[in-house]
Amino acid sequence: MSAKIRLYVEHPLGAGQSVPLTRDQAHYLFAVMRLGQGDKVALFNGADGEWLAEVAQAGKRAGVLDLIRQSAAQGTPPDLWLCFAPIKKARTDFIVEKAAELGAARILPVQTDFTNSERIRQDRLQAHAVEAAEQCGGTYVPPVDDLQKLGRLLDGWPEERQLMFCDEGLAGPATVLAEATPGPWAILIGPEGGFSEAERKRLTELPFAHRVSLGPRILRADTAAVAAITLWQQALGDWR
Amino acid sequence: MSAKIRLYVEHPLGAGQSVPLTRDQAHYLFAVMRLGQGDKVALFNGADGEWLAEVAQAGKRAGVLDLIRQSAAQGTPPDLWLCFAPIKKARTDFIVEKAAELGAARILPVQTDFTNSERIRQDRLQAHAVEAAEQCGGTYVPPVDDLQKLGRLLDGWPEERQLMFCDEGLAGPATVLAEATPGPWAILIGPEGGFSEAERKRLTELPFAHRVSLGPRILRADTAAVAAITLWQQALGDWR
C-alpha cells in the first residue's frame, strides 16, 4: 500500500478530495514514470502531511488523483533558518538541497561584502528544495527567500532569534552550542573569502550571535553549511 | 610572503631543495595561472608539511620551484576511515571531496548488496581528494582505496577499530558517540536503498560496531557522509 513516487502539490489535501495535476506533473507521472489508472502516488503540500493517492484520470497533459488516506502526519522541522552567501551555481543548489534534507525551516540567501552573486534564481532554488523533500520522504518544504543584503537582514533581526555565526577565523572547539538554549535560531555561513572586517565586527558585537568554529580545517561554504546544520540539529534540534 | 596557489607534489620537501614540475603542473602554473619567475607557490606532499616555494624556472612544459621555508607543519587527521558505497558519479566525487575537507584519514569505497557500481575510477577519486586538500589549506591527502566488497572488508577488519554504522532504519538520537572512546574508528555509509537484511544483521552483531542514527529524516548517502564525519569529529576527533 505504499507508493514509491512522492509528489509535491500546491493543493489542499484532505479526506475525500481529488487533486488535479498540472501539465508538468501529468507529463512526469504518465509519460516519464509510466503510471496509469489505479497506480499509487504519495502527495504532500507542506502543510497537510503525506497522503496516499490513486490515479483516477491519466492524460497526456492532465490528470486527477483521488486521495485514499493520510500516510504520514505533517512534520515540521525545528525553527532554524539557514542564511548563506550564494557561491557557484552547483554549490548553491547543493546547499539548498542539503538544508531541506537536514531539516532547515527557512533558507535565506544573503549578499555579503565578499559575495560575488548579484542575483539568484529564487524559483530554481525553491524547486531544488521541493525536489529534496520529494526524494527524502519529508513533508515540509523550506521556503527560499529572495537575495537580500546581510546588513539589511541584521537591521531587522528578531532579537529572540539566536545566530550561529560560523567564523573560519576562529580556531578552537565547536562546543559553544552545548551550552546554548533551544528556541528560534539561525545559522550564517559566509562566502569563500569569508566575512569582511566590518561584517565580522558587527556580527561579533550582536547580543544574539554565537561564534562557532567548524574544526581546524578551512571548509568550503557548502561543506560548512552541512556541518553547521548537523551540529545544530544534534545539539539543539530534532536529532537529540 | 604567503602564496595563494597551493600545489600537491609527489616529491620530498625539505630545506634547500628544488622541485621539478610535471608537464601538467607547469601548464597549470605558467599557462593557466600565469605565474612567472620569482612568483610564490605553496607546496605540500602529504608528509612534509607545507612549504613556500619560488618559481626558479618557468617553461611551457616544465619548470622548477625552489623551496624557501616551511610555512606549515604537517597536519595529520585523526585515525578515521570513511567507508561508503559509491553512488552516482557527481555524488561520489562529492563524498570524496568532503571527506578530504572534513579530515578523514582514509577513504574506502565498498560494494554492498544494493550497490549499483561494479567499478570506480580510483585515480579520478584520488585526484578529487588531492584537489580538496589543495583548495582547503590541508597538508594531508587521504588515500582512496580501490573498490572492495563489504563482506571482505569486514572479514579482515582490525578488531581495535570501532565502526560507526549509520543505519537509516534506526530512529532515535545520535548520542551513542558521546559515550564512545577515541582511537581508530571507521564510518560506514550504505547505498541508496540501504543495507540488505543480511548485511544489517552481520553489522549489528559485530562487537566493534555502533549503530548511529542521523536524525528523523532520510538522508541521501552524500549528506549522510558529511553529517556522520561532522558528528564524529565533534565527539571523538579534532573538532573537540
Tab-separated table of N, CA and C in Angstrom, chain A residues 12-108:
chain	number	residue	atom	x	y	z
A	12	PRO	N	-4.833	21.779	-1.404
A	12	PRO	CA	-5.165	21.241	-0.081
A	12	PRO	C	-5.330	19.723	-0.161
A	13	LEU	N	-4.927	19.031	0.886
A	13	LEU	CA	-5.055	17.574	0.930
A	13	LEU	C	-5.942	17.204	2.122
A	14	GLY	N	-6.992	16.433	1.865
A	14	GLY	CA	-7.893	16.029	2.948
A	14	GLY	C	-8.752	14.868	2.486
A	15	ALA	N	-9.448	14.244	3.434
A	15	ALA	CA	-10.230	13.049	3.125
A	15	ALA	C	-11.261	13.345	2.034
A	16	GLY	N	-11.378	12.432	1.069
A	16	GLY	CA	-12.392	12.537	0.026
A	16	GLY	C	-12.044	13.484	-1.104
A	17	GLN	N	-10.866	14.121	-1.022
A	17	GLN	CA	-10.538	15.124	-2.044
A	17	GLN	C	-9.906	14.518	-3.288
A	18	SER	N	-10.060	15.243	-4.387
A	18	SER	CA	-9.357	14.912	-5.626
A	18	SER	C	-8.403	16.047	-5.955
A	19	VAL	N	-7.283	15.702	-6.543
A	19	VAL	CA	-6.254	16.691	-6.839
A	19	VAL	C	-5.994	16.711	-8.352
A	20	PRO	N	-6.276	17.826	-8.998
A	20	PRO	CA	-5.954	17.930	-10.424
A	20	PRO	C	-4.448	18.145	-10.605
A	21	LEU	N	-3.908	17.574	-11.660
A	21	LEU	CA	-2.468	17.692	-11.907
A	21	LEU	C	-2.181	18.818	-12.888
A	22	THR	N	-1.038	19.449	-12.715
A	22	THR	CA	-0.579	20.400	-13.728
A	22	THR	C	-0.060	19.608	-14.928
A	23	ARG	N	0.166	20.328	-15.995
A	23	ARG	CA	0.693	19.708	-17.198
A	23	ARG	C	2.037	19.011	-16.933
A	24	ASP	N	2.925	19.697	-16.214
A	24	ASP	CA	4.237	19.102	-15.917
A	24	ASP	C	4.112	17.842	-15.062
A	25	GLN	N	3.221	17.905	-14.073
A	25	GLN	CA	3.047	16.741	-13.200
A	25	GLN	C	2.482	15.556	-13.978
A	26	ALA	N	1.502	15.835	-14.845
A	26	ALA	CA	0.915	14.758	-15.651
A	26	ALA	C	1.977	14.153	-16.564
A	27	HIS	N	2.792	15.002	-17.168
A	27	HIS	CA	3.859	14.500	-18.033
A	27	HIS	C	4.810	13.605	-17.243
A	28	TYR	N	5.192	14.080	-16.050
A	28	TYR	CA	6.125	13.315	-15.224
A	28	TYR	C	5.539	11.952	-14.829
A	29	LEU	N	4.306	11.964	-14.341
A	29	LEU	CA	3.721	10.708	-13.839
A	29	LEU	C	3.390	9.734	-14.959
A	30	PHE	N	2.819	10.238	-16.055
A	30	PHE	CA	2.261	9.317	-17.052
A	30	PHE	C	3.209	9.053	-18.227
A	31	ALA	N	4.010	10.067	-18.611
A	31	ALA	CA	4.931	9.851	-19.723
A	31	ALA	C	6.287	9.351	-19.218
A	32	VAL	N	6.826	10.017	-18.175
A	32	VAL	CA	8.159	9.639	-17.701
A	32	VAL	C	8.099	8.388	-16.823
A	33	MET	N	7.229	8.405	-15.820
A	33	MET	CA	7.183	7.294	-14.867
A	33	MET	C	6.204	6.196	-15.281
A	34	ARG	N	5.463	6.429	-16.361
A	34	ARG	CA	4.596	5.406	-16.947
A	34	ARG	C	3.503	4.902	-16.010
A	35	LEU	N	3.028	5.760	-15.152
A	35	LEU	CA	1.909	5.347	-14.291
A	35	LEU	C	0.607	5.351	-15.095
A	36	GLY	N	-0.357	4.576	-14.628
A	36	GLY	CA	-1.668	4.550	-15.262
A	36	GLY	C	-2.762	4.523	-14.200
A	37	GLN	N	-3.988	4.462	-14.647
A	37	GLN	CA	-5.128	4.467	-13.736
A	37	GLN	C	-4.978	3.381	-12.660
A	38	GLY	N	-5.253	3.763	-11.421
A	38	GLY	CA	-5.175	2.797	-10.327
A	38	GLY	C	-3.816	2.763	-9.640
A	39	ASP	N	-2.781	3.331	-10.275
A	39	ASP	CA	-1.458	3.333	-9.639
A	39	ASP	C	-1.437	4.327	-8.471
A	40	LYS	N	-0.519	4.069	-7.548
A	40	LYS	CA	-0.473	4.864	-6.323
A	40	LYS	C	0.668	5.886	-6.342
A	41	VAL	N	0.413	7.022	-5.737
A	41	VAL	CA	1.390	8.100	-5.607
A	41	VAL	C	1.256	8.664	-4.196
A	42	ALA	N	2.351	9.124	-3.619
A	42	ALA	CA	2.280	9.828	-2.331
A	42	ALA	C	2.342	11.333	-2.595
A	43	LEU	N	1.427	12.066	-1.995
A	43	LEU	CA	1.371	13.517	-2.186
A	43	LEU	C	1.635	14.240	-0.866
A	44	PHE	N	2.243	15.401	-0.977
A	44	PHE	CA	2.334	16.283	0.187
A	44	PHE	C	2.345	17.712	-0.309
A	45	ASN	N	1.921	18.621	0.544
A	45	ASN	CA	1.869	20.030	0.137
A	45	ASN	C	2.573	20.946	1.136
A	46	GLY	N	3.264	20.353	2.066
A	46	GLY	CA	3.993	21.150	3.040
A	46	GLY	C	3.169	21.540	4.248
A	47	ALA	N	1.886	21.170	4.254
A	47	ALA	CA	1.022	21.600	5.367
A	47	ALA	C	0.116	20.494	5.884
A	48	ASP	N	-0.305	19.587	5.018
A	48	ASP	CA	-1.330	18.611	5.396
A	48	ASP	C	-0.803	17.187	5.527
A	49	GLY	N	0.480	17.015	5.722
A	49	GLY	CA	1.060	15.677	5.847
A	49	GLY	C	1.184	15.006	4.489
A	50	GLU	N	1.433	13.694	4.536
A	50	GLU	CA	1.556	12.929	3.290
A	50	GLU	C	0.302	12.095	3.082
A	51	TRP	N	-0.176	12.067	1.853
A	51	TRP	CA	-1.395	11.326	1.533
A	51	TRP	C	-1.130	10.311	0.441
A	52	LEU	N	-1.672	9.126	0.634
A	52	LEU	CA	-1.642	8.128	-0.424
A	52	LEU	C	-2.752	8.464	-1.405
A	53	ALA	N	-2.408	8.502	-2.685
A	53	ALA	CA	-3.387	8.862	-3.709
A	53	ALA	C	-3.350	7.835	-4.828
A	54	GLU	N	-4.439	7.786	-5.564
A	54	GLU	CA	-4.568	6.818	-6.656
A	54	GLU	C	-4.884	7.587	-7.931
A	55	VAL	N	-4.303	7.140	-9.046
A	55	VAL	CA	-4.570	7.800	-10.312
A	55	VAL	C	-6.005	7.497	-10.743
A	56	ALA	N	-6.824	8.547	-10.851
A	56	ALA	CA	-8.215	8.380	-11.282
A	56	ALA	C	-8.350	8.668	-12.778
A	57	GLN	N	-7.650	9.695	-13.258
A	57	GLN	CA	-7.640	10.009	-14.690
A	57	GLN	C	-6.206	10.298	-15.108
A	58	ALA	N	-5.793	9.677	-16.209
A	58	ALA	CA	-4.428	9.883	-16.701
A	58	ALA	C	-4.470	10.313	-18.155
A	59	GLY	N	-3.997	11.527	-18.420
A	59	GLY	CA	-3.954	12.003	-19.803
A	59	GLY	C	-2.567	12.514	-20.129
A	60	LYS	N	-2.376	12.953	-21.365
A	60	LYS	CA	-1.051	13.414	-21.753
A	60	LYS	C	-0.701	14.735	-21.090
A	61	ARG	N	-1.702	15.579	-20.919
A	61	ARG	CA	-1.427	16.926	-20.414
A	61	ARG	C	-2.166	17.219	-19.113
A	62	ALA	N	-2.921	16.256	-18.624
A	62	ALA	CA	-3.690	16.497	-17.396
A	62	ALA	C	-3.961	15.165	-16.721
A	63	GLY	N	-4.530	15.253	-15.532
A	63	GLY	CA	-4.855	14.044	-14.801
A	63	GLY	C	-5.448	14.407	-13.464
A	64	VAL	N	-6.026	13.415	-12.805
A	64	VAL	CA	-6.621	13.634	-11.485
A	64	VAL	C	-6.207	12.489	-10.576
A	65	LEU	N	-5.838	12.852	-9.338
A	65	LEU	CA	-5.529	11.850	-8.325
A	65	LEU	C	-6.611	11.900	-7.254
A	66	ASP	N	-7.065	10.725	-6.814
A	66	ASP	CA	-8.006	10.663	-5.693
A	66	ASP	C	-7.246	10.309	-4.424
A	67	LEU	N	-7.494	11.059	-3.377
A	67	LEU	CA	-6.814	10.771	-2.111
A	67	LEU	C	-7.466	9.569	-1.434
A	68	ILE	N	-6.636	8.668	-0.923
A	68	ILE	CA	-7.141	7.475	-0.242
A	68	ILE	C	-7.120	7.656	1.270
A	69	ARG	N	-5.928	7.958	1.808
A	69	ARG	CA	-5.823	8.170	3.257
A	69	ARG	C	-4.513	8.890	3.549
A	70	GLN	N	-4.449	9.489	4.722
A	70	GLN	CA	-3.203	10.137	5.119
A	70	GLN	C	-2.188	9.054	5.489
A	71	SER	N	-1.000	9.125	4.917
A	71	SER	CA	0.017	8.109	5.176
A	71	SER	C	1.107	8.595	6.125
A	72	ALA	N	1.196	9.877	6.378
A	72	ALA	CA	2.138	10.403	7.374
A	72	ALA	C	1.624	11.752	7.853
A	73	ALA	N	1.819	12.000	9.128
A	73	ALA	CA	1.423	13.294	9.678
A	73	ALA	C	2.365	14.379	9.149
A	74	GLN	N	1.902	15.615	9.174
A	74	GLN	CA	2.766	16.725	8.779
A	74	GLN	C	3.934	16.830	9.758
A	75	GLY	N	5.138	16.859	9.228
A	75	GLY	CA	6.320	17.054	10.064
A	75	GLY	C	6.800	18.483	9.922
A	76	THR	N	7.127	19.093	11.022
A	76	THR	CA	7.633	20.461	10.954
A	76	THR	C	9.018	20.484	11.575
A	77	PRO	N	10.007	20.973	10.862
A	77	PRO	CA	11.367	20.973	11.421
A	77	PRO	C	11.481	22.005	12.529
A	78	PRO	N	12.545	21.920	13.315
A	78	PRO	CA	12.777	22.956	14.336
A	78	PRO	C	12.934	24.324	13.657
A	79	ASP	N	12.767	25.385	14.439
A	79	ASP	CA	12.755	26.741	13.888
A	79	ASP	C	14.170	27.238	13.618
A	80	LEU	N	14.778	26.668	12.570
A	80	LEU	CA	16.156	27.009	12.203
A	80	LEU	C	16.196	27.628	10.811
A	81	TRP	N	16.752	28.836	10.734
A	81	TRP	CA	16.991	29.453	9.433
A	81	TRP	C	18.422	29.150	8.998
A	82	LEU	N	18.596	28.949	7.699
A	82	LEU	CA	19.954	28.914	7.153
A	82	LEU	C	20.161	30.145	6.285
A	83	CYS	N	21.068	31.012	6.716
A	83	CYS	CA	21.439	32.193	5.934
A	83	CYS	C	22.807	31.904	5.322
A	84	PHE	N	22.926	32.066	4.015
A	84	PHE	CA	24.210	31.772	3.380
A	84	PHE	C	24.433	32.685	2.192
A	85	ALA	N	25.700	32.912	1.893
A	85	ALA	CA	26.086	33.749	0.752
A	85	ALA	C	26.218	32.854	-0.469
A	86	PRO	N	25.406	33.073	-1.501
A	86	PRO	CA	25.448	32.200	-2.670
A	86	PRO	C	26.834	32.165	-3.301
A	87	ILE	N	27.208	30.985	-3.763
A	87	ILE	CA	28.508	30.788	-4.386
A	87	ILE	C	28.255	30.282	-5.800
A	88	LYS	N	29.133	29.472	-6.310
A	88	LYS	CA	28.918	28.941	-7.659
A	88	LYS	C	27.612	28.169	-7.727
A	89	LYS	N	27.033	28.149	-8.938
A	89	LYS	CA	25.694	27.588	-9.128
A	89	LYS	C	25.516	26.195	-8.519
A	90	ALA	N	26.396	25.262	-8.887
A	90	ALA	CA	26.210	23.880	-8.437
A	90	ALA	C	26.278	23.793	-6.915
A	91	ARG	N	27.176	24.580	-6.310
A	91	ARG	CA	27.319	24.511	-4.858
A	91	ARG	C	26.172	25.230	-4.150
A	92	THR	N	25.609	26.242	-4.774
A	92	THR	CA	24.436	26.898	-4.197
A	92	THR	C	23.237	25.949	-4.237
A	93	ASP	N	23.042	25.293	-5.379
A	93	ASP	CA	21.978	24.292	-5.476
A	93	ASP	C	22.137	23.238	-4.385
A	94	PHE	N	23.376	22.825	-4.220
A	94	PHE	CA	23.689	21.794	-3.251
A	94	PHE	C	23.323	22.237	-1.826
A	95	ILE	N	23.656	23.470	-1.480
A	95	ILE	CA	23.357	23.967	-0.139
A	95	ILE	C	21.855	23.935	0.114
A	96	VAL	N	21.078	24.357	-0.870
A	96	VAL	CA	19.618	24.372	-0.702
A	96	VAL	C	19.089	22.944	-0.546
A	97	GLU	N	19.573	22.039	-1.387
A	97	GLU	CA	19.142	20.643	-1.287
A	97	GLU	C	19.451	20.069	0.089
A	98	LYS	N	20.679	20.299	0.563
A	98	LYS	CA	21.093	19.722	1.840
A	98	LYS	C	20.353	20.357	3.013
A	99	ALA	N	20.098	21.651	2.931
A	99	ALA	CA	19.371	22.329	4.016
A	99	ALA	C	17.970	21.758	4.131
A	100	ALA	N	17.336	21.489	2.979
A	100	ALA	CA	15.993	20.902	3.015
A	100	ALA	C	16.040	19.493	3.602
A	101	GLU	N	17.035	18.706	3.188
A	101	GLU	CA	17.159	17.339	3.702
A	101	GLU	C	17.407	17.298	5.199
A	102	LEU	N	18.284	18.194	5.658
A	102	LEU	CA	18.718	18.152	7.058
A	102	LEU	C	17.728	18.823	7.996
A	103	GLY	N	16.706	19.452	7.447
A	103	GLY	CA	15.660	19.999	8.294
A	103	GLY	C	15.841	21.450	8.689
A	104	ALA	N	16.160	22.321	7.729
A	104	ALA	CA	16.107	23.759	7.987
A	104	ALA	C	14.673	24.218	7.705
A	105	ALA	N	14.196	25.201	8.454
A	105	ALA	CA	12.818	25.662	8.305
A	105	ALA	C	12.687	26.765	7.265
A	106	ARG	N	13.768	27.486	6.999
A	106	ARG	CA	13.721	28.606	6.054
A	106	ARG	C	15.128	28.844	5.528
A	107	ILE	N	15.239	29.180	4.267
A	107	ILE	CA	16.547	29.349	3.630
A	107	ILE	C	16.650	30.783	3.118
A	108	LEU	N	17.665	31.509	3.566
A	108	LEU	CA	17.795	32.933	3.240
A	108	LEU	C	19.139	33.219	2.570
